[in-house]
């Protein structure tokens, strides 16, 4: 399988991703509504309902299974990119299911249920564990960063920016810094352990752009000086 990514440079129109499959290739697309063009036999695409063990209030998703030889192009929304991750054998990384765009044949998924307190804060019930030989594609806002964990020195990562982390890592939802800092930040994962964590580095960009474009100094001061001003002052 060959993946070609095309950016509409400077237009803000998003990204187009073209998949070229040869005989014997199969790719499972978890956002089939983004497929805008397909070349190949009609029988080369088969959609099916995908039930992730009744999690997420028993909601179901449609998965498109596309086999080669064929070619298709998928459109990604503005601000999003796709990052391909190669898997080899048994992996211990847990992924946010919402970030996964595709996975190839010979890759298997397993669900991992989060702790109740983490579900309430993140509004996320499960993570996905992928293993096998193949690749997965994840949707990100901005570049993907990879940082090594330490057994005792914690790494704090914005809860909405984290993409994947080792299954054996220790996680706690928290904030850090002094009183003012903790009032004006999102919840963060506090991670310790071995292995690497993946996170996206562009999720906060739009807020900064909005501030630079049309937020006056008085309004910004009030938002930051008043406890929870970011909630009440828009």
Coordinates of N, CA and C in Angstrom, one line a residue:
X1 N 0.8 -1.2 0.0 CA 0.0 0.0 0.0 C 0.9 1.2 0.0
X2 N 0.5 2.2 -0.8 CA 1.2 3.5 -0.9 C 0.3 4.6 -0.5
X3 N 0.7 5.5 0.3 CA -0.1 6.6 0.8 C 0.6 7.9 0.3
X4 N -0.2 8.7 -0.4 CA 0.3 10.0 -0.8 C -0.5 11.1 -0.2
X5 N 0.1 12.1 0.5 CA -0.6 13.2 1.1 C -0.3 14.4 0.3
X6 N -1.4 15.2 0.1 CA -1.3 16.4 -0.6 C -1.9 17.6 0.2
X7 N -1.2 18.6 0.4 CA -1.6 19.8 1.2 C -2.0 20.9 0.2
X8 N -3.1 21.6 0.5 CA -3.4 22.8 -0.3 C -2.7 23.9 0.4
X9 N -1.4 24.1 0.0 CA -0.6 25.1 0.7 C -1.2 26.5 0.8
X10 N -1.3 26.9 2.0 CA -1.7 28.3 2.3 C -3.2 28.6 2.0
X11 N -4.0 27.6 1.6 CA -5.4 27.8 1.3 C -6.3 27.6 2.4
X12 N -5.8 26.8 3.5 CA -6.7 26.5 4.6 C -7.8 25.5 4.2
X13 N -7.6 24.8 3.1 CA -8.6 23.9 2.6 C -8.5 22.5 3.1
X14 N -7.5 22.2 3.9 CA -7.3 20.9 4.5 C -6.3 20.1 3.6
X15 N -6.4 18.7 3.8 CA -5.5 17.8 3.2 C -6.2 16.7 2.5
X16 N -5.7 16.3 1.4 CA -6.2 15.1 0.6 C -5.2 14.0 0.8
X17 N -5.7 12.8 1.0 CA -4.8 11.6 1.2 C -5.3 10.5 0.2
X18 N -4.3 10.1 -0.6 CA -4.6 9.1 -1.6 C -4.0 7.8 -1.3
X19 N -4.8 6.7 -1.2 CA -4.3 5.4 -0.9 C -4.3 4.5 -2.2
X20 N -3.2 3.9 -2.5 CA -3.0 3.0 -3.7 C -2.8 1.6 -3.2
X21 N -3.8 0.7 -3.4 CA -3.7 -0.6 -2.9 C -3.4 -1.6 -4.0
X22 N -2.6 -2.6 -3.7 CA -2.3 -3.6 -4.7 C -3.0 -4.9 -4.3
X23 N -2.9 -5.9 -5.2 CA -3.6 -7.2 -4.9 C -3.2 -7.7 -3.6
X24 N -4.2 -8.1 -2.8 CA -4.0 -8.6 -1.5 C -4.0 -7.6 -0.3
X25 N -4.0 -6.3 -0.7 CA -4.0 -5.3 0.4 C -5.5 -5.1 0.8
X26 N -5.6 -4.8 2.1 CA -6.9 -4.4 2.7 C -6.7 -3.3 3.7
X27 N -7.5 -2.3 3.6 CA -7.5 -1.2 4.6 C -8.8 -1.0 5.2
X28 N -8.9 -0.8 6.5 CA -10.2 -0.5 7.1 C -10.3 1.0 7.5
X29 N -11.2 1.7 6.9 CA -11.4 3.1 7.0 C -12.5 3.4 8.0
X30 N -12.2 4.1 9.1 CA -13.1 4.3 10.2 C -13.9 5.6 10.0
X31 N -13.6 6.4 9.0 CA -14.4 7.6 8.6 C -14.7 7.6 7.1
X32 N -15.5 6.6 6.7 CA -15.7 6.4 5.3 C -16.4 7.5 4.6
X33 N -17.1 8.4 5.4 CA -17.8 9.5 4.8 C -16.8 10.5 4.2
X34 N -15.5 10.4 4.5 CA -14.5 11.3 4.0 C -13.9 10.9 2.7
X35 N -14.3 9.7 2.2 CA -13.8 9.2 0.9 C -14.5 9.9 -0.2
X36 N -13.8 10.6 -1.0 CA -14.4 11.5 -2.1 C -14.2 10.9 -3.5
X37 N -13.3 10.0 -3.6 CA -13.0 9.4 -5.0 C -12.5 8.0 -4.8
X38 N -13.0 7.1 -5.7 CA -12.6 5.7 -5.6 C -12.4 5.1 -7.1
X39 N -11.3 4.4 -7.3 CA -11.1 3.7 -8.6 C -10.8 2.3 -8.3
X40 N -11.7 1.4 -8.9 CA -11.5 0.0 -8.7 C -12.8 -0.7 -8.9
X41 N -12.9 -2.0 -8.7 CA -14.2 -2.7 -8.9 C -15.1 -2.4 -7.8
X42 N -16.4 -2.3 -8.1 CA -17.5 -2.0 -7.1 C -17.4 -2.9 -5.9
X43 N -17.1 -4.1 -6.1 CA -17.0 -5.1 -5.0 C -15.8 -4.9 -4.1
X44 N -14.9 -3.9 -4.5 CA -13.7 -3.7 -3.7 C -14.0 -2.9 -2.4
X45 N -15.2 -2.4 -2.3 CA -15.5 -1.7 -1.0 C -16.7 -2.4 -0.4
X46 N -16.6 -2.6 0.9 CA -17.6 -3.3 1.7 C -17.8 -2.5 3.0
X47 N -18.9 -1.9 3.3 CA -19.1 -1.2 4.5 C -19.9 -2.1 5.5
X48 N -19.6 -1.9 6.8 CA -20.2 -2.7 7.8 C -20.3 -1.9 9.1
X49 N -21.4 -2.2 9.9 CA -21.5 -1.6 11.2 C -20.5 -2.2 12.1
X50 N -19.9 -1.3 12.9 CA -18.8 -1.7 13.8 C -19.2 -1.4 15.2
X51 N -19.4 -2.4 16.0 CA -19.8 -2.2 17.4 C -18.6 -2.4 18.3
X52 N -18.1 -1.4 19.0 CA -17.0 -1.6 19.9 C -17.5 -2.0 21.2
X53 N -17.9 -3.2 21.3 CA -18.4 -3.9 22.5 C -19.4 -3.1 23.3
X54 N -20.2 -2.4 22.6 CA -21.3 -1.7 23.3 C -20.9 -0.5 24.1
X55 N -19.6 -0.1 24.0 CA -19.2 1.1 24.7 C -19.7 2.3 24.0
X56 N -19.6 3.5 24.7 CA -20.2 4.7 24.1 C -21.7 4.6 24.0
X57 N -22.3 4.1 25.0 CA -23.8 4.0 25.0 C -24.3 3.2 23.8
X58 N -23.6 2.2 23.5 CA -23.9 1.2 22.4 C -24.0 1.9 21.1
X59 N -23.3 3.0 20.9 CA -23.3 3.6 19.6 C -22.5 2.8 18.6
X60 N -22.8 2.8 17.3 CA -22.1 2.1 16.3 C -21.6 3.0 15.3
X61 N -20.5 2.5 14.7 CA -19.8 3.3 13.6 C -19.8 2.4 12.3
X62 N -19.8 3.1 11.2 CA -19.6 2.4 9.9 C -18.1 2.3 9.6
X63 N -17.7 1.1 9.2 CA -16.3 0.9 8.8 C -16.3 0.5 7.3
X64 N -15.5 1.1 6.5 CA -15.3 0.7 5.1 C -14.1 -0.2 5.0
X65 N -14.3 -1.4 4.5 CA -13.2 -2.3 4.2 C -13.0 -2.2 2.7
X66 N -11.8 -1.8 2.3 CA -11.4 -1.6 0.9 C -10.2 -2.5 0.5
X67 N -10.4 -3.3 -0.5 CA -9.4 -4.2 -0.9 C -8.8 -3.8 -2.3
X68 N -7.6 -4.2 -2.5 CA -6.9 -3.9 -3.8 C -7.1 -5.0 -4.8
X69 N -6.8 -4.7 -6.1 CA -6.2 -3.5 -6.5 C -7.2 -2.4 -6.6
X70 N -6.9 -1.2 -6.0 CA -7.8 -0.1 -6.1 C -7.1 1.2 -5.6
X71 N -7.7 2.3 -5.8 CA -7.2 3.6 -5.3 C -8.3 4.4 -4.8
X72 N -8.1 5.1 -3.7 CA -9.2 6.0 -3.3 C -8.5 7.2 -2.6
X73 N -9.3 8.3 -2.6 CA -8.8 9.6 -2.0 C -9.8 10.0 -0.9
X74 N -9.2 10.4 0.2 CA -10.0 10.8 1.4 C -9.7 12.3 1.7
X75 N -10.7 13.1 2.0 CA -10.5 14.5 2.4 C -10.5 14.7 3.9
X76 N -9.5 15.4 4.4 CA -9.4 15.8 5.8 C -9.8 17.2 6.0
X77 N -10.5 17.6 7.1 CA -10.9 18.9 7.3 C -9.7 19.9 7.6
X78 N -10.0 21.2 7.4 CA -8.9 22.2 7.6 C -8.3 22.0 9.0
X79 N -7.0 22.1 9.1 CA -6.4 22.0 10.5 C -6.0 20.7 10.9
X80 N -6.4 19.6 10.1 CA -6.1 18.2 10.5 C -5.1 17.6 9.5
X81 N -4.3 16.8 10.0 CA -3.3 16.0 9.2 C -3.5 14.6 9.6
X82 N -2.9 13.7 8.7 CA -2.9 12.3 9.0 C -1.5 11.8 9.2
X83 N -1.2 11.1 10.3 CA 0.1 10.6 10.6 C 0.1 9.0 10.6
X84 N 0.9 8.4 9.8 CA 0.9 6.9 9.7 C 1.9 6.4 10.7
X85 N 1.5 5.4 11.5 CA 2.3 4.7 12.5 C 2.5 3.2 12.1
X86 N 3.7 2.8 11.9 CA 4.0 1.4 11.6 C 4.0 0.5 12.9
X87 N 3.3 -0.6 12.8 CA 3.3 -1.5 13.9 C 4.1 -2.8 13.6
X88 N 4.8 -3.3 14.6 CA 5.5 -4.6 14.4 C 5.3 -5.4 15.6
X89 N 4.6 -6.5 15.5 CA 4.4 -7.4 16.5 C 3.5 -6.8 17.7
X90 N 3.8 -7.3 18.9 CA 3.0 -6.9 20.0 C 3.3 -5.5 20.4
X91 N 2.3 -4.7 20.6 CA 2.5 -3.3 21.0 C 1.8 -3.1 22.4
X92 N 2.3 -2.1 23.1 CA 1.6 -1.8 24.4 C 1.0 -0.4 24.4
X93 N 0.8 0.2 23.3 CA 0.3 1.6 23.2 C -1.2 1.6 23.1
X94 N -1.8 2.5 23.9 CA -3.3 2.7 23.9 C -3.6 4.0 23.2
X95 N -4.6 4.0 22.3 CA -4.9 5.1 21.4 C -6.3 5.6 21.7
X96 N -6.5 6.9 21.5 CA -7.9 7.4 21.5 C -8.5 7.0 20.2
X97 N -9.7 6.3 20.3 CA -10.3 5.8 19.2 C -10.7 6.8 18.2
X98 N -11.1 8.0 18.7 CA -11.6 9.1 17.8 C -10.5 9.6 16.9
X99 N -9.2 9.4 17.2 CA -8.1 9.8 16.4 C -7.8 8.9 15.3
X100 N -8.3 7.6 15.3 CA -7.9 6.6 14.4 C -8.6 6.8 13.1
X101 N -7.9 6.9 11.9 CA -8.6 7.1 10.6 C -8.6 5.8 9.9
X102 N -7.6 5.0 10.0 CA -7.6 3.7 9.3 C -6.6 2.7 10.0
X103 N -6.8 1.4 9.7 CA -5.8 0.5 10.0 C -5.8 -0.6 9.0
X104 N -4.7 -1.3 8.8 CA -4.5 -2.3 7.7 C -4.8 -3.7 8.2
X105 N -4.9 -4.6 7.2 CA -5.1 -6.0 7.6 C -3.9 -6.5 8.5
X106 N -4.2 -7.6 9.2 CA -3.2 -8.1 10.2 C -3.0 -7.3 11.4
X107 N -3.8 -6.2 11.5 CA -3.7 -5.4 12.7 C -5.0 -5.7 13.5
X108 N -4.9 -6.0 14.8 CA -6.1 -6.3 15.6 C -6.3 -5.2 16.6
X109 N -7.6 -5.0 17.1 CA -7.9 -4.0 18.1 C -8.4 -4.7 19.3
X110 N -8.1 -4.2 20.5 CA -8.6 -4.6 21.7 C -9.0 -3.3 22.5
X111 N -10.1 -3.4 23.3 CA -10.6 -2.3 24.0 C -10.0 -2.3 25.5
X112 N -9.8 -1.1 26.0 CA -9.4 -1.0 27.4 C -10.3 0.1 28.0
X113 N -11.0 -0.3 29.1 CA -12.0 0.6 29.7 C -11.2 1.5 30.8
X114 N -11.5 2.8 30.7 CA -10.9 3.7 31.6 C -11.5 3.7 33.0
X115 N -10.9 4.2 34.0 CA -11.4 4.4 35.3 C -12.6 5.3 35.3
X116 N -13.6 5.1 36.2 CA -14.8 5.9 36.2 C -14.5 7.4 36.3
X117 N -13.6 7.8 37.2 CA -13.3 9.2 37.4 C -12.7 9.8 36.2
X118 N -11.9 9.0 35.4 CA -11.3 9.6 34.2 C -12.4 9.7 33.1
X119 N -13.3 8.8 33.1 CA -14.4 8.9 32.1 C -15.2 10.2 32.3
X120 N -15.5 10.5 33.6 CA -16.3 11.7 33.9 C -15.6 13.0 33.4
X121 N -14.3 13.1 33.6 CA -13.6 14.3 33.2 C -13.3 14.4 31.7
X122 N -12.9 13.3 31.1 CA -12.5 13.3 29.7 C -13.7 13.0 28.8
X123 N -14.8 12.5 29.4 CA -16.0 12.1 28.6 C -15.6 11.0 27.6
X124 N -14.7 10.2 27.9 CA -14.2 9.1 27.1 C -14.2 7.9 27.9
X125 N -14.7 6.8 27.3 CA -14.9 5.6 28.1 C -13.8 4.5 27.8
X126 N -13.3 4.5 26.6 CA -12.3 3.5 26.3 C -11.1 4.0 25.5
X127 N -10.1 3.2 25.5 CA -8.9 3.4 24.7 C -8.8 2.1 23.8
X128 N -8.1 2.2 22.7 CA -7.9 1.1 21.9 C -6.4 0.6 21.8
X129 N -6.2 -0.7 21.9 CA -4.9 -1.2 21.8 C -4.8 -2.0 20.5
X130 N -3.8 -1.6 19.7 CA -3.5 -2.2 18.4 C -2.3 -3.0 18.5
X131 N -2.3 -4.2 17.8 CA -1.2 -5.1 17.7 C -1.2 -5.8 16.4
X132 N 0.0 -6.4 16.1 CA 0.1 -7.1 14.8 C 1.1 -6.4 13.9
X133 N 1.2 -6.8 12.7 CA 2.1 -6.2 11.7 C 1.3 -5.4 10.6
X134 N 1.5 -4.2 10.5 CA 0.8 -3.3 9.6 C 0.9 -1.9 10.0
X135 N -0.1 -1.1 9.7 CA 0.0 0.3 10.1 C -1.4 0.9 10.4
X136 N -1.4 2.0 11.2 CA -2.6 2.7 11.5 C -2.4 4.2 11.1
X137 N -3.4 4.8 10.8 CA -3.4 6.3 10.5 C -4.1 7.1 11.6
X138 N -3.5 8.1 12.1 CA -4.2 8.9 13.2 C -4.4 10.3 12.7
X139 N -5.5 10.9 13.1 CA -5.8 12.3 12.7 C -5.2 13.2 13.8
X140 N -4.5 14.2 13.4 CA -3.9 15.1 14.4 C -4.2 16.6 14.0
X141 N -4.1 17.5 15.0 CA -4.1 18.9 14.7 C -2.6 19.4 15.0
X142 N -1.9 19.6 14.0 CA -0.5 20.0 14.2 C 0.4 18.8 14.2
X143 N 1.7 19.1 14.4 CA 2.7 18.0 14.4 C 2.5 17.0 15.5
X144 N 3.0 15.8 15.3 CA 3.0 14.8 16.4 C 4.3 14.8 17.1
X145 N 4.3 14.9 18.4 CA 5.5 14.8 19.2 C 5.6 13.5 20.0
X146 N 6.8 13.0 20.1 CA 7.1 11.8 20.8 C 8.1 12.0 21.9
X147 N 7.7 11.8 23.2 CA 8.5 12.1 24.3 C 8.6 10.8 25.2
X148 N 9.8 10.6 25.6 CA 10.1 9.4 26.5 C 9.6 9.7 27.9
X149 N 9.0 8.7 28.5 CA 8.5 8.8 29.9 C 9.7 8.5 30.9
X150 N 9.5 9.0 32.1 CA 10.5 8.7 33.2 C 9.7 7.9 34.3
X151 N 10.4 7.0 35.0 CA 9.7 6.2 36.0 C 9.2 7.1 37.2
X152 N 9.9 8.2 37.5 CA 9.5 9.0 38.7 C 9.3 10.4 38.4
X153 N 9.9 11.0 37.3 CA 9.6 12.4 37.0 C 8.4 12.5 36.0
X154 N 7.4 13.1 36.5 CA 6.1 13.1 35.7 C 6.2 14.0 34.5
X155 N 5.5 13.7 33.4 CA 5.3 14.5 32.2 C 3.8 14.8 32.2
X156 N 3.5 16.1 32.1 CA 2.1 16.6 32.1 C 1.7 16.9 30.6
X157 N 0.7 16.3 30.1 CA 0.2 16.5 28.8 C -1.3 16.9 28.8
X158 N -1.6 17.9 28.0 CA -3.0 18.4 27.9 C -3.9 17.1 27.6
X159 N -5.0 16.9 28.3 CA -5.8 15.7 28.2 C -6.4 15.6 26.8
X160 N -6.7 16.7 26.1 CA -7.2 16.7 24.8 C -6.2 16.6 23.7
X161 N -4.9 16.7 24.0 CA -3.9 16.6 23.0 C -3.2 15.3 22.9
X162 N -3.4 14.4 23.9 CA -2.7 13.1 24.0 C -3.3 12.2 22.9
X163 N -2.4 11.5 22.2 CA -2.8 10.5 21.2 C -2.6 9.1 21.6
X164 N -1.5 8.8 22.2 CA -1.2 7.4 22.6 C -0.2 7.4 23.8
X165 N -0.3 6.3 24.6 CA 0.6 6.2 25.7 C 0.7 4.7 26.0
X166 N 1.8 4.3 26.7 CA 2.0 2.9 27.0 C 0.9 2.4 28.0
X167 N 0.4 1.1 27.8 CA -0.6 0.6 28.6 C -0.2 0.5 30.1
X168 N 1.1 0.3 30.3 CA 1.6 0.1 31.7 C 1.9 1.5 32.4
X169 N 1.8 2.6 31.7 CA 2.1 3.9 32.3 C 1.1 4.2 33.4
X170 N 1.6 5.0 34.3 CA 0.7 5.4 35.4 C 0.1 6.8 35.0
X171 N -1.2 6.9 35.1 CA -1.9 8.2 34.7 C -2.7 8.7 35.8
X172 N -2.7 10.0 35.9 CA -3.6 10.7 36.8 C -4.0 12.0 36.2
X173 N -5.3 12.3 36.2 CA -5.8 13.6 35.7 C -5.6 14.7 36.8
X174 N -5.0 15.8 36.4 CA -4.7 16.8 37.3 C -4.4 18.1 36.6
X175 N -4.1 19.2 37.4 CA -3.5 20.4 36.9 C -2.2 20.6 37.6
X176 N -1.4 21.6 37.2 CA -0.1 21.8 37.8 C 0.1 23.3 37.9
X177 N 1.2 23.6 38.6 CA 1.5 25.1 38.8 C 0.9 25.6 40.0
X178 N 1.0 27.0 40.1 CA 0.4 27.6 41.3 C -1.1 27.8 41.1
X179 N -1.8 28.5 42.0 CA -3.3 28.6 42.0 C -3.8 29.2 40.7
X180 N -3.1 30.3 40.3 CA -3.6 31.0 39.1 C -3.4 30.1 37.9
X181 N -2.2 29.5 37.8 CA -2.0 28.6 36.7 C -3.0 27.5 36.6
X182 N -3.3 26.9 37.7 CA -4.3 25.7 37.7 C -5.7 26.1 37.3
X183 N -6.0 27.4 37.6 CA -7.4 27.9 37.2 C -7.6 28.1 35.7
X184 N -6.5 28.3 35.0 CA -6.6 28.8 33.6 C -6.0 27.7 32.7
X185 N -6.0 26.5 33.0 CA -5.5 25.4 32.1 C -6.5 24.3 32.1
X186 N -6.5 23.5 31.0 CA -7.3 22.3 30.9 C -6.7 21.3 31.8
X187 N -7.5 20.2 32.0 CA -7.0 19.1 32.7 C -5.8 18.5 31.9
X188 N -4.8 18.0 32.6 CA -3.7 17.3 32.0 C -3.6 15.9 32.6
X189 N -3.0 15.0 31.7 CA -2.6 13.7 32.2 C -1.2 13.8 32.8
X190 N -1.0 13.4 34.0 CA 0.3 13.3 34.7 C 0.8 11.8 34.5
X191 N 1.8 11.7 33.7 CA 2.3 10.4 33.3 C 3.7 10.0 33.8
X192 N 3.8 8.8 34.3 CA 5.1 8.3 34.6 C 5.2 6.8 34.2
X193 N 6.4 6.3 34.0 CA 6.6 5.0 33.6 C 7.7 4.8 32.5
X194 N 7.6 3.8 31.7 CA 8.5 3.5 30.7 C 7.9 3.6 29.3
X195 N 8.7 3.8 28.3 CA 8.1 3.9 26.9 C 8.0 5.4 26.5
X196 N 7.1 5.6 25.5 CA 7.0 6.9 24.9 C 5.5 7.3 24.9
X197 N 5.2 8.6 24.9 CA 3.9 9.1 24.8 C 3.9 10.0 23.5
X198 N 2.7 9.9 22.8 CA 2.5 10.7 21.6 C 1.5 11.7 21.8
X199 N 1.7 12.9 21.4 CA 0.7 14.0 21.5 C 0.8 14.9 20.4
X200 N -0.4 15.6 20.1 CA -0.4 16.6 19.0 C -0.2 18.0 19.6
X201 N 0.6 18.8 18.8 CA 1.0 20.1 19.3 C 0.3 21.3 18.7
X202 N -0.8 21.0 18.0 CA -1.5 22.2 17.4 C -2.9 22.4 17.8
X203 N -3.3 21.7 18.9 CA -4.7 21.8 19.3 C -5.1 23.2 19.8
X204 N -4.1 23.9 20.5 CA -4.4 25.2 21.1 C -4.2 26.3 20.2
X205 N -3.8 26.1 18.9 CA -3.4 27.2 18.0 C -4.6 28.2 17.8
X206 N -5.8 27.7 17.6 CA -6.9 28.6 17.3 C -7.2 29.6 18.4
X207 N -7.0 29.2 19.6 CA -7.3 30.1 20.7 C -6.3 31.2 20.7
X208 N -5.0 30.9 20.4 CA -4.0 32.0 20.3 C -4.3 32.9 19.1
X209 N -4.7 32.3 18.0 CA -5.0 33.1 16.8 C -6.1 34.1 17.1
X210 N -7.2 33.6 17.8 CA -8.3 34.5 18.2 C -7.9 35.6 19.1
X211 N -7.0 35.3 20.1 CA -6.5 36.3 21.0 C -5.7 37.4 20.2
X212 N -4.8 36.9 19.3 CA -4.0 37.9 18.6 C -4.8 38.7 17.6
X213 N -5.9 38.2 17.1 CA -6.6 38.9 16.1 C -7.6 39.9 16.6
X214 N -8.4 39.6 17.7 CA -9.4 40.5 18.1 C -9.7 40.6 19.6
X215 N -8.8 40.2 20.4 CA -9.0 40.4 21.8 C -8.2 41.5 22.4
X216 N -8.9 42.5 23.0 CA -8.3 43.7 23.6 C -7.6 43.3 24.8
X217 N -6.7 44.2 25.3 CA -5.9 44.0 26.4 C -6.7 43.9 27.7
X218 N -7.8 44.8 27.8 CA -8.6 44.8 28.9 C -9.4 43.5 29.1
X219 N -10.0 43.0 28.0 CA -10.7 41.8 28.0 C -9.8 40.6 28.4
X220 N -8.6 40.6 27.8 CA -7.7 39.5 28.2 C -7.3 39.6 29.6
X221 N -7.1 40.8 30.2 CA -6.7 40.9 31.6 C -7.9 40.4 32.5
X222 N -9.1 40.7 32.1 CA -10.2 40.3 32.9 C -10.4 38.8 32.9
X223 N -10.2 38.2 31.7 CA -10.3 36.7 31.6 C -9.2 36.0 32.5
X224 N -8.0 36.6 32.5 CA -7.0 35.9 33.2 C -6.9 36.3 34.7
X225 N -7.4 37.5 35.1 CA -7.4 37.9 36.5 C -8.5 37.3 37.3
X226 N -9.7 37.2 36.7 CA -10.9 36.7 37.4 C -10.9 35.2 37.4
X227 N -11.1 34.6 38.6 CA -11.2 33.1 38.6 C -12.2 32.6 37.7
X228 N -11.8 31.7 36.8 CA -12.7 31.1 35.8 C -13.2 32.1 34.9
X229 N -12.5 33.2 34.7 CA -12.9 34.2 33.7 C -12.9 33.7 32.3
X230 N -12.1 32.7 32.0 CA -12.2 32.1 30.7 C -13.5 31.5 30.3
X231 N -14.2 31.1 31.4 CA -15.5 30.4 31.2 C -16.6 31.5 30.9
X232 N -16.6 32.6 31.7 CA -17.7 33.5 31.6 C -17.4 34.7 30.6
X233 N -16.2 35.0 30.4 CA -15.9 36.1 29.5 C -15.3 35.6 28.2
X234 N -16.1 35.7 27.1 CA -15.7 35.1 25.8 C -15.2 36.2 24.9

